[in-house]
mmCIF file of C-alpha atoms in Angstrom:
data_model
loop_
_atom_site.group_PDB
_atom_site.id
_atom_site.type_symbol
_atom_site.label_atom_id
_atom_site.label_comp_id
_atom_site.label_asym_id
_atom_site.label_seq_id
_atom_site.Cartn_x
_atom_site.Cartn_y
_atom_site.Cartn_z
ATOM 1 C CA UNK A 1 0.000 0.000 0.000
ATOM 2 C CA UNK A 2 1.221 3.414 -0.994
ATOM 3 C CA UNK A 3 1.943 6.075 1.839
ATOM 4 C CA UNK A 4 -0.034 9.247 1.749
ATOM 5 C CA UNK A 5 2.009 12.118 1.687
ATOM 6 C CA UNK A 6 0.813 15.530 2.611
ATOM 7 C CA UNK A 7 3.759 17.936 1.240
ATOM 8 C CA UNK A 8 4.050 21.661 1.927
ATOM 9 C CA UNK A 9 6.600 23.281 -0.235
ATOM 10 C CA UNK A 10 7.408 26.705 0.819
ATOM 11 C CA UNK A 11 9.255 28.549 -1.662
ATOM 12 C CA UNK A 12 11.479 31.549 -0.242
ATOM 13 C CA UNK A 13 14.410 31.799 -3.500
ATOM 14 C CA UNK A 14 14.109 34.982 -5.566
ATOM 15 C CA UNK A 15 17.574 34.005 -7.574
ATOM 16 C CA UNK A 16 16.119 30.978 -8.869
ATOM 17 C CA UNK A 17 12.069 30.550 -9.609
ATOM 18 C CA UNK A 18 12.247 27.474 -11.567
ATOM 19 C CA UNK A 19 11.761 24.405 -9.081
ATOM 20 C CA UNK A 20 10.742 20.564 -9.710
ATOM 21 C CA UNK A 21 6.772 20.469 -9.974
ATOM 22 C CA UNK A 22 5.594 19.041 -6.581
ATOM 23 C CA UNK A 23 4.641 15.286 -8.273
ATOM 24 C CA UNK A 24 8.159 15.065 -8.799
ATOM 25 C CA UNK A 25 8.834 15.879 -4.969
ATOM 26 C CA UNK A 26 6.072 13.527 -3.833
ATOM 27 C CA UNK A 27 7.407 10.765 -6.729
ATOM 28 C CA UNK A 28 11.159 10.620 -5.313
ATOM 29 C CA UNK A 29 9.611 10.796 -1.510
ATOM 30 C CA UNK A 30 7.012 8.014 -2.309
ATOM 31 C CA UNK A 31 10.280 5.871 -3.476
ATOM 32 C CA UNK A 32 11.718 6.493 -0.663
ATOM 33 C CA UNK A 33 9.336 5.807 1.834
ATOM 34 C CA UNK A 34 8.500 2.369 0.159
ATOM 35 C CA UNK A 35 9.867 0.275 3.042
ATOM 36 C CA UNK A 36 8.091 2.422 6.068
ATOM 37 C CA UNK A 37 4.811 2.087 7.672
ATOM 38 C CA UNK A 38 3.329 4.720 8.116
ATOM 39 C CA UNK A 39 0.469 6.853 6.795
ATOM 40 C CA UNK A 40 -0.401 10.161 6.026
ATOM 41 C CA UNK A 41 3.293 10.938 5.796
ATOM 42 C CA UNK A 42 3.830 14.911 6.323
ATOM 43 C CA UNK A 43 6.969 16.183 5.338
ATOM 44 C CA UNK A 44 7.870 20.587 4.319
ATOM 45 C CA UNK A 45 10.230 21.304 1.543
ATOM 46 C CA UNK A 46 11.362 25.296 2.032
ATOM 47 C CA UNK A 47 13.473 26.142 -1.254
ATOM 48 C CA UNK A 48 15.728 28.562 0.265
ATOM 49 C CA UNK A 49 18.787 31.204 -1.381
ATOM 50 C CA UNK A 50 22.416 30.169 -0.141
ATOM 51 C CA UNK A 51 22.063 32.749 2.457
ATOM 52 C CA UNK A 52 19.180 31.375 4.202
ATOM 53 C CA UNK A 53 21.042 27.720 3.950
ATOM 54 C CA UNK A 54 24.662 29.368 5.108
ATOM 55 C CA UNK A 55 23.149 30.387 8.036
ATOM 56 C CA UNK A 56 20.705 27.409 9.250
ATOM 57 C CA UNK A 57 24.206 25.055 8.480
ATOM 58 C CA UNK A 58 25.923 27.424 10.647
ATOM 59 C CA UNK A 59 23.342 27.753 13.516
ATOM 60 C CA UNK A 60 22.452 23.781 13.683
ATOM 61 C CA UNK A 61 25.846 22.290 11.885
ATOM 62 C CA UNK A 62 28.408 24.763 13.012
ATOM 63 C CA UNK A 63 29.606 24.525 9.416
ATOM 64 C CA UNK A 64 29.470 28.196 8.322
ATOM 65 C CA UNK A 65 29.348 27.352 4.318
ATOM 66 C CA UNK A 66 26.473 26.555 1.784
ATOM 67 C CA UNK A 67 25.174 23.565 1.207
ATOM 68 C CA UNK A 68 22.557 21.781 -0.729
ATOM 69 C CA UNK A 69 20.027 20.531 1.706
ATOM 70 C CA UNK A 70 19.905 19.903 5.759
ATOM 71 C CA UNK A 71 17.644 17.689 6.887
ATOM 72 C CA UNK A 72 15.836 17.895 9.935
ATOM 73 C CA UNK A 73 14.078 15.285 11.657
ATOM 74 C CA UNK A 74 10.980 15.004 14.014
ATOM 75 C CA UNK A 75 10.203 11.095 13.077
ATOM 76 C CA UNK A 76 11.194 10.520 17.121
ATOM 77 C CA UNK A 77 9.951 14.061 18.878
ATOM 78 C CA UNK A 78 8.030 12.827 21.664
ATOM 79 C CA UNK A 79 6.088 16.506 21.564
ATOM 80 C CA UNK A 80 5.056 15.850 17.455
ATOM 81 C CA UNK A 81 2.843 13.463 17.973
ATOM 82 C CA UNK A 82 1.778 13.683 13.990
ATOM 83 C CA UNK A 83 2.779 12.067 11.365
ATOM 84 C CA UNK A 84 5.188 14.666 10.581
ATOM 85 C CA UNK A 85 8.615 13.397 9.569
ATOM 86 C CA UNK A 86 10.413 16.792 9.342
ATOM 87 C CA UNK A 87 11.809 19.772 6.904
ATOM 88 C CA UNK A 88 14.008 19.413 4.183
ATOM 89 C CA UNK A 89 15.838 23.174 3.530
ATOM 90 C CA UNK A 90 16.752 22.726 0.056
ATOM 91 C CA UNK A 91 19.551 25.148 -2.045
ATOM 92 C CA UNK A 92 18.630 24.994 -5.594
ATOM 93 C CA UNK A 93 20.769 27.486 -6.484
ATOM 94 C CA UNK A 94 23.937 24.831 -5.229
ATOM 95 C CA UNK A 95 22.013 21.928 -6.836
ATOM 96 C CA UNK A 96 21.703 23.056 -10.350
ATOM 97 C CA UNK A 97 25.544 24.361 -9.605
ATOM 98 C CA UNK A 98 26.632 20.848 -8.662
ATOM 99 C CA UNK A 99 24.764 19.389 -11.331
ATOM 100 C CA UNK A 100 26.354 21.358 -14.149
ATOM 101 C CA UNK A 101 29.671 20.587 -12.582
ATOM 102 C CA UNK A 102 29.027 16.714 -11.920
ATOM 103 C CA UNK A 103 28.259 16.887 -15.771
ATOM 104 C CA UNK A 104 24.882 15.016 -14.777
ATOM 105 C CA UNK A 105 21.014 16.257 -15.274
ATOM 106 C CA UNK A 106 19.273 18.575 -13.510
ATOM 107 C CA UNK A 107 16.432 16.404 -12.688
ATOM 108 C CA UNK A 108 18.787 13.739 -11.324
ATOM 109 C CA UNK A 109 20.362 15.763 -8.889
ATOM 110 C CA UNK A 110 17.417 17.121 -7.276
ATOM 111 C CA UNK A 111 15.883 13.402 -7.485
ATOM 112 C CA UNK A 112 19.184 12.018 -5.368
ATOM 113 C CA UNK A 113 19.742 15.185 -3.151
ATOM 114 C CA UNK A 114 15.512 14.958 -1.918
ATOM 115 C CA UNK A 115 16.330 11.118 -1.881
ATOM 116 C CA UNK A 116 18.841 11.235 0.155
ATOM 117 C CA UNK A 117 17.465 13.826 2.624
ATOM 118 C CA UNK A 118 14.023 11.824 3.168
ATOM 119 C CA UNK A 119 16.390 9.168 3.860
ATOM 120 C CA UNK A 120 18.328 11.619 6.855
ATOM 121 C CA UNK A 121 14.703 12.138 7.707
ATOM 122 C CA UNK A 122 14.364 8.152 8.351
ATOM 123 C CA UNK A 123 17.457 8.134 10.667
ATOM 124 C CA UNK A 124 19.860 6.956 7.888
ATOM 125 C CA UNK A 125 23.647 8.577 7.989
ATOM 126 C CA UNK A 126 26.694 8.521 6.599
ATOM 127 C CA UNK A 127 28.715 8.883 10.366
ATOM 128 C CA UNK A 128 31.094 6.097 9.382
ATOM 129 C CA UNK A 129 31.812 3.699 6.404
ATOM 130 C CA UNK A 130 29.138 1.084 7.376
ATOM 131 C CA UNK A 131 26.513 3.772 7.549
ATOM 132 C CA UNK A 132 27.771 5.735 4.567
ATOM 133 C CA UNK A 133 27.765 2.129 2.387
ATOM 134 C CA UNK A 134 24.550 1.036 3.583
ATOM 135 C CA UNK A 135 22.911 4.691 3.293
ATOM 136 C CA UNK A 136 24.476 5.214 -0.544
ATOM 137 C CA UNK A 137 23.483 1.741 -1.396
ATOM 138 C CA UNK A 138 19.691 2.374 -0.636
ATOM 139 C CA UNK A 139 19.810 6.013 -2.444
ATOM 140 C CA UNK A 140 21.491 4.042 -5.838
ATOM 141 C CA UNK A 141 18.565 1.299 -5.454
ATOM 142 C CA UNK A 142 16.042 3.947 -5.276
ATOM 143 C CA UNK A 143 17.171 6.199 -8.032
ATOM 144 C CA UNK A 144 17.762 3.340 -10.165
ATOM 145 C CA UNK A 145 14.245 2.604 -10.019
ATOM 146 C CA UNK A 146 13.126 5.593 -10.983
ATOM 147 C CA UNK A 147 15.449 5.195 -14.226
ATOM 148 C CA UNK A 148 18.515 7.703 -13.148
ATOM 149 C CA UNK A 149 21.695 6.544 -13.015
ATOM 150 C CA UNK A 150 23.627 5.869 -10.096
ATOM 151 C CA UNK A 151 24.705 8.782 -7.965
ATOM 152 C CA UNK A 152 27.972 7.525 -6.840
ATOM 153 C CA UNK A 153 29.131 5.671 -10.039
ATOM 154 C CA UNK A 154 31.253 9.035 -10.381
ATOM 155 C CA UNK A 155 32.586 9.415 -6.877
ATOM 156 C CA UNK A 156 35.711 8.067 -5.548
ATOM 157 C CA UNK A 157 34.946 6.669 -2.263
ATOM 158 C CA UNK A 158 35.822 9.006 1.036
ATOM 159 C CA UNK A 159 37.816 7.395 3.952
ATOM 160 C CA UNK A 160 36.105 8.841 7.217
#
């Protein structure tokens, strides 16, 4: 059985004003979420300037730099007693940056980088190799079928 999502995208970018359509978001979340129980899945996307994203990875990371999405997580808040799994801050500006860079699509970038942070959203991390392998692994079997390529076929592998 499907999850039902309920998705609030909050747009707050005036550099870039061309975003995935939200059945794109709720396709790559709905892959995502194909192994978890629950329903009625509610989840906010803010599409944010590099500003906005310098500054939340600064406050919450203590990484004073841009990057393309933070992921933050209510799945175990004892007070949200919803449904709600958290916010994904998303950079588009970096994305479509890293994209053209990576030599890759568009669309396959923002498919992995929303893939990857629903996954943060599920507890998954890359803290250590085992982590890293196990959360990259699920990402490539997700985007895979949704017909992309895989994400890390590119990427040498880090040593943490």
């Amino acid at each position: 059985m499907k999850n039902k999502i309920i998705l609030n995208i909050q747009t707050a970018s005036k550099v870039l004003t061309s975003f995935p359509p939200k059945h794109q978001y709720l396709k790559w979340i709905q892959s995502s979420l194909k192994n978890t129980k629950n329903d009625n899945i509610k989840i906010l996307i803010r599409l944010v300037e590099k500003s906005e994203i310098k500054f939340l990875n600064n406050k919450f990371r203590k990484k004073n730099n841009v990057t393309n999405i933070l992921s933050f997580s209510y799945i175990n808040d004892k007070i949200i007693k919803s449904n709600y799994i958290g916010d994904l801050i998303v950079c588009g500006e970096v994305i479509e940056r890293e994209a053209i860079k990576k030599k890759i699509s568009t669309e396959s970038h923002w498919a992995h980088i929303i893939i990857h942070g629903i996954l943060h959203l599920l507890g998954y991390t890359h803290s250590n190799i085992t982590n890293r392998e196990k959360m990259e692994s699920l990402e490539t079997k997700i985007m895979q079928s949704l017909n992309y390529k895989n994400p890390y076929s590119n990427i040498k592998k880090l040593i943490y």
